[in-house]
GROMACS .gro file of C-alpha atoms in nm:
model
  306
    1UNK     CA    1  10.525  -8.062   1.731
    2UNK     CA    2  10.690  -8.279   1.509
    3UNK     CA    3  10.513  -8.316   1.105
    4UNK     CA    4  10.423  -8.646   1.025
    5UNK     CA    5  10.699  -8.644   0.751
    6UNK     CA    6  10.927  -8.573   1.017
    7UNK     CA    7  10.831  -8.849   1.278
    8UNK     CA    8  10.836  -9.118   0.989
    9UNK     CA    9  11.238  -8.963   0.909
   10UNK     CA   10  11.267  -9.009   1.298
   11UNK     CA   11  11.099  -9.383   1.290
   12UNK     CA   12  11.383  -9.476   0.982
   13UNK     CA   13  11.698  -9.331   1.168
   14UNK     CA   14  11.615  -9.594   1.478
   15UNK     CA   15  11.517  -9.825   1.224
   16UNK     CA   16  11.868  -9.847   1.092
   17UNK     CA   17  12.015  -9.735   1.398
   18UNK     CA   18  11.858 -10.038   1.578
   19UNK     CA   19  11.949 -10.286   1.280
   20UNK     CA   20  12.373 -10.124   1.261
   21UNK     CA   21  12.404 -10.207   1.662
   22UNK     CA   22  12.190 -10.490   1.768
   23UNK     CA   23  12.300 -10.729   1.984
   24UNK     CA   24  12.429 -11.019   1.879
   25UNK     CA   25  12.214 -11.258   2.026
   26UNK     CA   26  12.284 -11.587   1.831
   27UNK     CA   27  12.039 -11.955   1.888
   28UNK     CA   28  12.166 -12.292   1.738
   29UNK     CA   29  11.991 -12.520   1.623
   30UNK     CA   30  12.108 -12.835   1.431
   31UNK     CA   31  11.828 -12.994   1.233
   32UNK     CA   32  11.885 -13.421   1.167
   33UNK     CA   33  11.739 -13.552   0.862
   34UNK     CA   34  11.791 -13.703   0.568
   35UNK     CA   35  12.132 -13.649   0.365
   36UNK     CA   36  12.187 -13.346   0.154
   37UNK     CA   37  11.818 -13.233   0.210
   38UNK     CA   38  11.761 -12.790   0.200
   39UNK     CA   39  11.671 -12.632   0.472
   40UNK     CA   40  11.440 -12.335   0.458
   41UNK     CA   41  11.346 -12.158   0.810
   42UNK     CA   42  11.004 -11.923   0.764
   43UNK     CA   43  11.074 -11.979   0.338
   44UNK     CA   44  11.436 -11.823   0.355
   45UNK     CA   45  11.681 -12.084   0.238
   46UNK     CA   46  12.013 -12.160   0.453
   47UNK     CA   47  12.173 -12.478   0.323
   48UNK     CA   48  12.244 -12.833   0.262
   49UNK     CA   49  12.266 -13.097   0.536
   50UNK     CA   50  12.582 -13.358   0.493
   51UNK     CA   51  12.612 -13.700   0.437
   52UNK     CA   52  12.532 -13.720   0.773
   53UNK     CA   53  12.200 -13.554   0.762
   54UNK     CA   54  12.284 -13.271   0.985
   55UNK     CA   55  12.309 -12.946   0.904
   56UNK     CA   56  12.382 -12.660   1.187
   57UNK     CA   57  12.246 -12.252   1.158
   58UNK     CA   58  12.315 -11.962   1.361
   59UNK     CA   59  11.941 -11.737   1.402
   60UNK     CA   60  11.949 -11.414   1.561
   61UNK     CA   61  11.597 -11.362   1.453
   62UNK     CA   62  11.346 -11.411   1.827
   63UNK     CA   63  11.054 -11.590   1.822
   64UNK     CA   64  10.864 -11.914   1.663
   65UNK     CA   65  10.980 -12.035   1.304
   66UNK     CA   66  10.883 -12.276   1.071
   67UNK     CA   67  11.140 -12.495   0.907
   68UNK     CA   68  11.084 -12.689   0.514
   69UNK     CA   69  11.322 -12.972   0.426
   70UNK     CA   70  11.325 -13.101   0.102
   71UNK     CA   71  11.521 -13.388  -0.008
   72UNK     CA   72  11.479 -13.612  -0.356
   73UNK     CA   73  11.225 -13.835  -0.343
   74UNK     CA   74  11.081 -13.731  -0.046
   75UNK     CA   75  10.759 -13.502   0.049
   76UNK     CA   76  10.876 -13.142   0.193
   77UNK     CA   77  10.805 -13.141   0.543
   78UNK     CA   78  10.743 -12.875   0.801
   79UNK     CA   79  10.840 -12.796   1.158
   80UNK     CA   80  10.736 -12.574   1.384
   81UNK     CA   81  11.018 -12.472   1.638
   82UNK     CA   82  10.961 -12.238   1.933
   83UNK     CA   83  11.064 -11.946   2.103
   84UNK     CA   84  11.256 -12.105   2.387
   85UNK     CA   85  11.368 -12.413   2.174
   86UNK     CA   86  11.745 -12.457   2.052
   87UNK     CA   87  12.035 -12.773   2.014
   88UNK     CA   88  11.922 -13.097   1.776
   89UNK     CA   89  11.581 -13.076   1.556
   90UNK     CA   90  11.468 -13.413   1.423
   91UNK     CA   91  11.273 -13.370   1.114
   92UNK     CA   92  11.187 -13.731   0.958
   93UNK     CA   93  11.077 -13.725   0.585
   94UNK     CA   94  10.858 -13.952   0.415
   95UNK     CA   95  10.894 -14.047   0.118
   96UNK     CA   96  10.690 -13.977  -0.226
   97UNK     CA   97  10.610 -14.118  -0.557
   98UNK     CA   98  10.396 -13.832  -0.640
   99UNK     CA   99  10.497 -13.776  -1.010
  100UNK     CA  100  10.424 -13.411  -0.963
  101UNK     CA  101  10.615 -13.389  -0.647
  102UNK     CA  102  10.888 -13.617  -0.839
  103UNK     CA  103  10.913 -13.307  -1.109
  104UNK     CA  104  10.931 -13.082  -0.915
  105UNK     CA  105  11.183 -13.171  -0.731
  106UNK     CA  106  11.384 -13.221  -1.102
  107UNK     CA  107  11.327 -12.875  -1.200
  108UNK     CA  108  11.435 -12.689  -0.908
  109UNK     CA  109  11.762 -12.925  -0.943
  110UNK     CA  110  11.822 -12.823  -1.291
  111UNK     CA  111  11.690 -12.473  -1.238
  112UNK     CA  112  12.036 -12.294  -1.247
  113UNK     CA  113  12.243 -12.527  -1.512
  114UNK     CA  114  12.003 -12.555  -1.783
  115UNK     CA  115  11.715 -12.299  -1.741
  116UNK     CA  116  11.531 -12.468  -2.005
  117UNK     CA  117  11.472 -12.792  -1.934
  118UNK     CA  118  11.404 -12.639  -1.577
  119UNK     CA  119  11.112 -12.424  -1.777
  120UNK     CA  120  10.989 -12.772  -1.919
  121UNK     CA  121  10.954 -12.957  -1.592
  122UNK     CA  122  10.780 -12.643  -1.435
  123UNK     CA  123  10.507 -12.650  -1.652
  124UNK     CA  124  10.488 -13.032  -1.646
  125UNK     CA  125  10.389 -12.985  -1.315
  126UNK     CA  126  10.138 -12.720  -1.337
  127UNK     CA  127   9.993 -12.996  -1.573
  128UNK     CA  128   9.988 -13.264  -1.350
  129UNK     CA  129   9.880 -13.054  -1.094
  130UNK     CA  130   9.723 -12.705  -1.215
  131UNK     CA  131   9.728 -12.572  -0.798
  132UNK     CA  132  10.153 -12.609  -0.738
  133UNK     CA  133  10.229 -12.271  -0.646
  134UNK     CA  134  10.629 -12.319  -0.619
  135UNK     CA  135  10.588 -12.466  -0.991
  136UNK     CA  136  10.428 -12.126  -1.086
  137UNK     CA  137  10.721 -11.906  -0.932
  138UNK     CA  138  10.991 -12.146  -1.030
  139UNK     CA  139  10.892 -12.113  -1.376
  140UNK     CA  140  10.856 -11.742  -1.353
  141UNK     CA  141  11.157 -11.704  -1.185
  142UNK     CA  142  11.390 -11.911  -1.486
  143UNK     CA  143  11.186 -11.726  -1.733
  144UNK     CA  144  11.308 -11.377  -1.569
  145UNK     CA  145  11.669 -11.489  -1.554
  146UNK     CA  146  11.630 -11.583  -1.925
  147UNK     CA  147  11.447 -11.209  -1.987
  148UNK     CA  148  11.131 -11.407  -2.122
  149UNK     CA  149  10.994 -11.127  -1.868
  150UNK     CA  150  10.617 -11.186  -2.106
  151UNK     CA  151  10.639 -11.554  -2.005
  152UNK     CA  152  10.719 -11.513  -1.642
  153UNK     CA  153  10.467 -11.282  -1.585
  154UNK     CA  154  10.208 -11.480  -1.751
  155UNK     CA  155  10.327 -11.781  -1.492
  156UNK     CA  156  10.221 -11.532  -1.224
  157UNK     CA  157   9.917 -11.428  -1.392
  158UNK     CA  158   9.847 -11.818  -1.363
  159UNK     CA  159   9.937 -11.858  -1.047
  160UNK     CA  160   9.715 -11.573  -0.974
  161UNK     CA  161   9.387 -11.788  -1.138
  162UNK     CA  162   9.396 -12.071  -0.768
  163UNK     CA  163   9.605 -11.846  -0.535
  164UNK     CA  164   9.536 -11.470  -0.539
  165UNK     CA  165   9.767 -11.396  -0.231
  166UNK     CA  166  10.101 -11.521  -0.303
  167UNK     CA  167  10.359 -11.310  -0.129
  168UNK     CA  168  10.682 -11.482  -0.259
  169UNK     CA  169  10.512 -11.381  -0.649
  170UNK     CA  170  10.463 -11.054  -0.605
  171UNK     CA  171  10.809 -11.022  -0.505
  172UNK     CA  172  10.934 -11.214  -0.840
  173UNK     CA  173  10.705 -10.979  -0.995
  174UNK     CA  174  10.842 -10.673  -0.830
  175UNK     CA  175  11.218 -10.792  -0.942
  176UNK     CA  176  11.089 -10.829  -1.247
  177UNK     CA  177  10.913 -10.491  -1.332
  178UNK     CA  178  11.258 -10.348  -1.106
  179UNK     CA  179  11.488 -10.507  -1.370
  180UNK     CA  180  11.228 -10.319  -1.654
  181UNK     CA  181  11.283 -10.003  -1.532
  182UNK     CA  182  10.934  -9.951  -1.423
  183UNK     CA  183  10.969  -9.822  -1.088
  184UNK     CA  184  10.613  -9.748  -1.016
  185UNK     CA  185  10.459 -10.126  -1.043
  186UNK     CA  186  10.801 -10.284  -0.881
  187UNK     CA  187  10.743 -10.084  -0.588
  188UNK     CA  188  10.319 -10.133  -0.597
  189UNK     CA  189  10.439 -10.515  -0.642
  190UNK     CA  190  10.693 -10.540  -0.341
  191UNK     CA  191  10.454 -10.323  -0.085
  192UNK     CA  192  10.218 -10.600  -0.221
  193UNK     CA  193  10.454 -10.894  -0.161
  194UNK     CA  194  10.472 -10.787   0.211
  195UNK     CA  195  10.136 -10.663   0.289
  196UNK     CA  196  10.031 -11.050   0.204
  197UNK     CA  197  10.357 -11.197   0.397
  198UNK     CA  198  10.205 -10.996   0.671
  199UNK     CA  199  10.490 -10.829   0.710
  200UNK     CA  200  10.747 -11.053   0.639
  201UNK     CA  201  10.918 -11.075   0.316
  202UNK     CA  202  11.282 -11.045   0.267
  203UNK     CA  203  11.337 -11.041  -0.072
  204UNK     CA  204  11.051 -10.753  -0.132
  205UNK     CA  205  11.225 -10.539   0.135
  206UNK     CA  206  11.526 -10.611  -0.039
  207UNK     CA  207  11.391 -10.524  -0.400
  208UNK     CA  208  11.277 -10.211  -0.256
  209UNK     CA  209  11.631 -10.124  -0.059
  210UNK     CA  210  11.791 -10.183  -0.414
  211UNK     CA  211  11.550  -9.949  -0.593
  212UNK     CA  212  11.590  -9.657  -0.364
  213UNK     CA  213  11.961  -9.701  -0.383
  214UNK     CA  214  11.937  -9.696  -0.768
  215UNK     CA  215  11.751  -9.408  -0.746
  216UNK     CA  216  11.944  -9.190  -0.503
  217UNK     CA  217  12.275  -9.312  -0.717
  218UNK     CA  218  12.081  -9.163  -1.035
  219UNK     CA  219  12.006  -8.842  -0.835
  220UNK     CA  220  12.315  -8.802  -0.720
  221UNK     CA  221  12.467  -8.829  -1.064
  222UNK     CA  222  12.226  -8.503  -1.119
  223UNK     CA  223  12.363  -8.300  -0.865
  224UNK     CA  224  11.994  -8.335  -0.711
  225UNK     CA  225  12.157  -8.359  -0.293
  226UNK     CA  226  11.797  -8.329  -0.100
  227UNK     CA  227  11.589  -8.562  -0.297
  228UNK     CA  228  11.898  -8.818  -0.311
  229UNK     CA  229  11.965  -8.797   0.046
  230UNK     CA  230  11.565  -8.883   0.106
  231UNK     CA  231  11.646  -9.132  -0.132
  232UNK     CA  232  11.884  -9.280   0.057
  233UNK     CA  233  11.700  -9.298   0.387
  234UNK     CA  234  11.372  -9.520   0.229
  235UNK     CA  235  11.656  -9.752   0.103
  236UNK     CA  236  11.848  -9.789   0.402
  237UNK     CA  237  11.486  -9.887   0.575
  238UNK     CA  238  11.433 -10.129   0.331
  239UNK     CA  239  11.770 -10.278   0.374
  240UNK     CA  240  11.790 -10.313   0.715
  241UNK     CA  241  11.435 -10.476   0.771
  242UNK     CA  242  11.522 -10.726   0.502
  243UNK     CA  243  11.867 -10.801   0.694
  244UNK     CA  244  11.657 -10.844   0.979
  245UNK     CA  245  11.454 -11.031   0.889
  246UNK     CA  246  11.712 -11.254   0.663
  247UNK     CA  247  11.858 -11.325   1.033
  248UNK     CA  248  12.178 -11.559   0.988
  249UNK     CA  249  12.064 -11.662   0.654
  250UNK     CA  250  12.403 -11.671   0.420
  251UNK     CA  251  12.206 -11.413   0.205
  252UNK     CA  252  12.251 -11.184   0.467
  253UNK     CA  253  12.608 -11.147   0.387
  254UNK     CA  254  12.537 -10.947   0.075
  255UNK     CA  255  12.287 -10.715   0.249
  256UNK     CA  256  12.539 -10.639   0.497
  257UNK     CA  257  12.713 -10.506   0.210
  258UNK     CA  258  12.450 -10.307   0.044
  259UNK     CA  259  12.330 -10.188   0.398
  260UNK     CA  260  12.685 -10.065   0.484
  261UNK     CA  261  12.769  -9.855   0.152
  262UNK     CA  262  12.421  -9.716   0.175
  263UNK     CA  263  12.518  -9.581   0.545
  264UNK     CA  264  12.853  -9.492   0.409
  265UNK     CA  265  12.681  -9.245   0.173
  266UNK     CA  266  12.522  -9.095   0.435
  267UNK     CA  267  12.827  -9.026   0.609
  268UNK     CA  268  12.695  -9.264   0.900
  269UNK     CA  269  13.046  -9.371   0.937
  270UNK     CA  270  13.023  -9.539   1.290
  271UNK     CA  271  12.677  -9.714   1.224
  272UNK     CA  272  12.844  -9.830   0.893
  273UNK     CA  273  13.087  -9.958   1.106
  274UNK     CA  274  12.930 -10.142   1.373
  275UNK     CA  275  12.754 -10.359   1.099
  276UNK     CA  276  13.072 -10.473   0.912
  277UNK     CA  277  13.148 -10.569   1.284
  278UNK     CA  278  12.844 -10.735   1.295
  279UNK     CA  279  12.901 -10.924   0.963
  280UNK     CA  280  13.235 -11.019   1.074
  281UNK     CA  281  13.093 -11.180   1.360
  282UNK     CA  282  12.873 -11.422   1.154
  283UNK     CA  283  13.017 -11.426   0.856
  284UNK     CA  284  13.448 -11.446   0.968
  285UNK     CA  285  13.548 -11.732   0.727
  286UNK     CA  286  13.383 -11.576   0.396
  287UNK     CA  287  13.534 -11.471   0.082
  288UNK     CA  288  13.469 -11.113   0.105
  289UNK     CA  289  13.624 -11.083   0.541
  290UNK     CA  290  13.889 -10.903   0.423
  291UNK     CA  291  13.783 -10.652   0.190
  292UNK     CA  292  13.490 -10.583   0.524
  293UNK     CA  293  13.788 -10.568   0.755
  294UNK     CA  294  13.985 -10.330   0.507
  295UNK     CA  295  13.582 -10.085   0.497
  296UNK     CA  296  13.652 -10.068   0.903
  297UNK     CA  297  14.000  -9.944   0.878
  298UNK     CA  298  13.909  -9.708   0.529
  299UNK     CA  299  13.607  -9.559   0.761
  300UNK     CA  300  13.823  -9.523   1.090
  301UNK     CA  301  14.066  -9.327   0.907
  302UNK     CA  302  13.817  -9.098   0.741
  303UNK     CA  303  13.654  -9.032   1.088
  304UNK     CA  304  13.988  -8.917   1.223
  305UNK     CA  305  14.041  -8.663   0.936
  306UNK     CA  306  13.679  -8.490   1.003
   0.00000   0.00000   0.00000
């Protein structure tokens, strides 16, 4: 009979077997709405829509979703879509003069140009309305990327105060306490971050598939092979449920990445494979399809030598 240490290392290789040689089952959808308004589907961001208001993504993920658009000077709306449902998505927006709403909207446009005025309009908000959640992790978030980690986990602390369960804040905090160095409360913060997404959170799973990988790179570097190669099966889990879950999403390009070196170090050369196959297919007019295409022929060649 198999230990319980040993079923869970069985559980991981399907995992990651399962998420290297999926199907490619892809479902449209093209979502009409207002010009150069973001589209989110279940809080994972995809893109812009045109001048034309239309903006077309590839899912692989089955099931319902829900879909936010947010344009300027409009209210973010949501859509459910279904299972079965694919082709056009109409999604009308009203429109807002909530000065909040109206700040908002400033500070996430400003957010990556000039972090500090971004700071300024996020906290305007939280005074015009104390309960705005995104304000709360938008601020935290430009504080971390300005390493003002005291004031961007005192936004979460806030936040914290009218919305104890915030999944998408305990993953900021995770990155946050990751980028410190301490491993302990990133990892308590990211198994957080998905216990209240209920599962789903990409960017925890992500946070943790990064961690491992620094850790079994560290180990590695010791000359410590069993407790890096352990290593480097928890981040390879973590990796391949957030690309799962990241479906189409163009972040998904960089986890195929991170996925396939992972699998590479484990000498999982035909797994590692399959997935740059599998990012090829999604992903065949990005910036980094030939340096994938040149992994397949580098790992092809080093299977024929074994």
């Amino acid at each position: 009979m198999h230990s319980p240490k040993m079923l869970l290392l069985i559980v991981a290789a399907l995992a990651v077997t399962s998420a290297a040689q999926r199907p490619a089952v892809i479902r449209s959808f093209t979502f009409n709405t207002e010009p150069a308004a973001i589209i989110w589907i279940d809080d994972v961001r995809y893109g812009k829509t045109g001048s034309d208001g239309k903006f077309t993504v590839k899912t692989v993920a089955p099931g319902g979703h829900t879909v936010r658009v947010r344009a300027e000077g409009f209210k973010d709306t949501f859509k459910a879509i279904t299972a079965v449902q694919k082709g056009d998505v109409n999604i009308p927006l009203p429109r807002t003069d909530d000065p909040a709403e109206l700040k908002y909207q400033e500070a996430e446009r400003v957010a990556s140009s000039d972090p500090d005025k971004a700071a300024e309009s996020y906290r305007e908000v939280i005074r015009l309305r104390p309960g705005y959640s995104r304000a709360y992790i938008g601020l935290a978030r430009v504080l971390s990327e300005s390493s003002d980690t005291d004031g961007a986990l005192a936004a979460i602390r806030d936040l914290r105060k009218t919305s104890t369960r915030n999944a998408e804040a305990s993953a900021v905090e995770g990155r946050i306490y990751k980028d410190l160095g301490d491993d302990g409360k990133a990892i308590a913060a990211f198994k957080r971050a998905i216990r209240e997404g209920n599962g789903f959170q990409p960017e925890a799973y992500t946070g943790l598939g990064l961690l491992y990988q620094d850790r079994a790179q560290n180990l590695g570097a010791k000359g410590d092979t069993s407790v890096e190669s352990a290593a480097y099966v928890q981040s390879a889990i973590y990796l391949a449920t957030g690309l799962k879950q990241l479906s189409g999403a163009p972040d998904a390009s960089v986890l195929y990445q991170l996925l396939g070196l992972v699998l590479e170090r484990q000498k999982k050369y035909q797994q590692a494979i399959d997935l740059y196959h599998e990012y090829l297919r999604y992903f065949p007019d990005s910036s980094d399809a030939a340096a994938v295409q040149s992994f397949i022929v580098q790992l092809k060649k080093q299977m024929s030598e074994q």
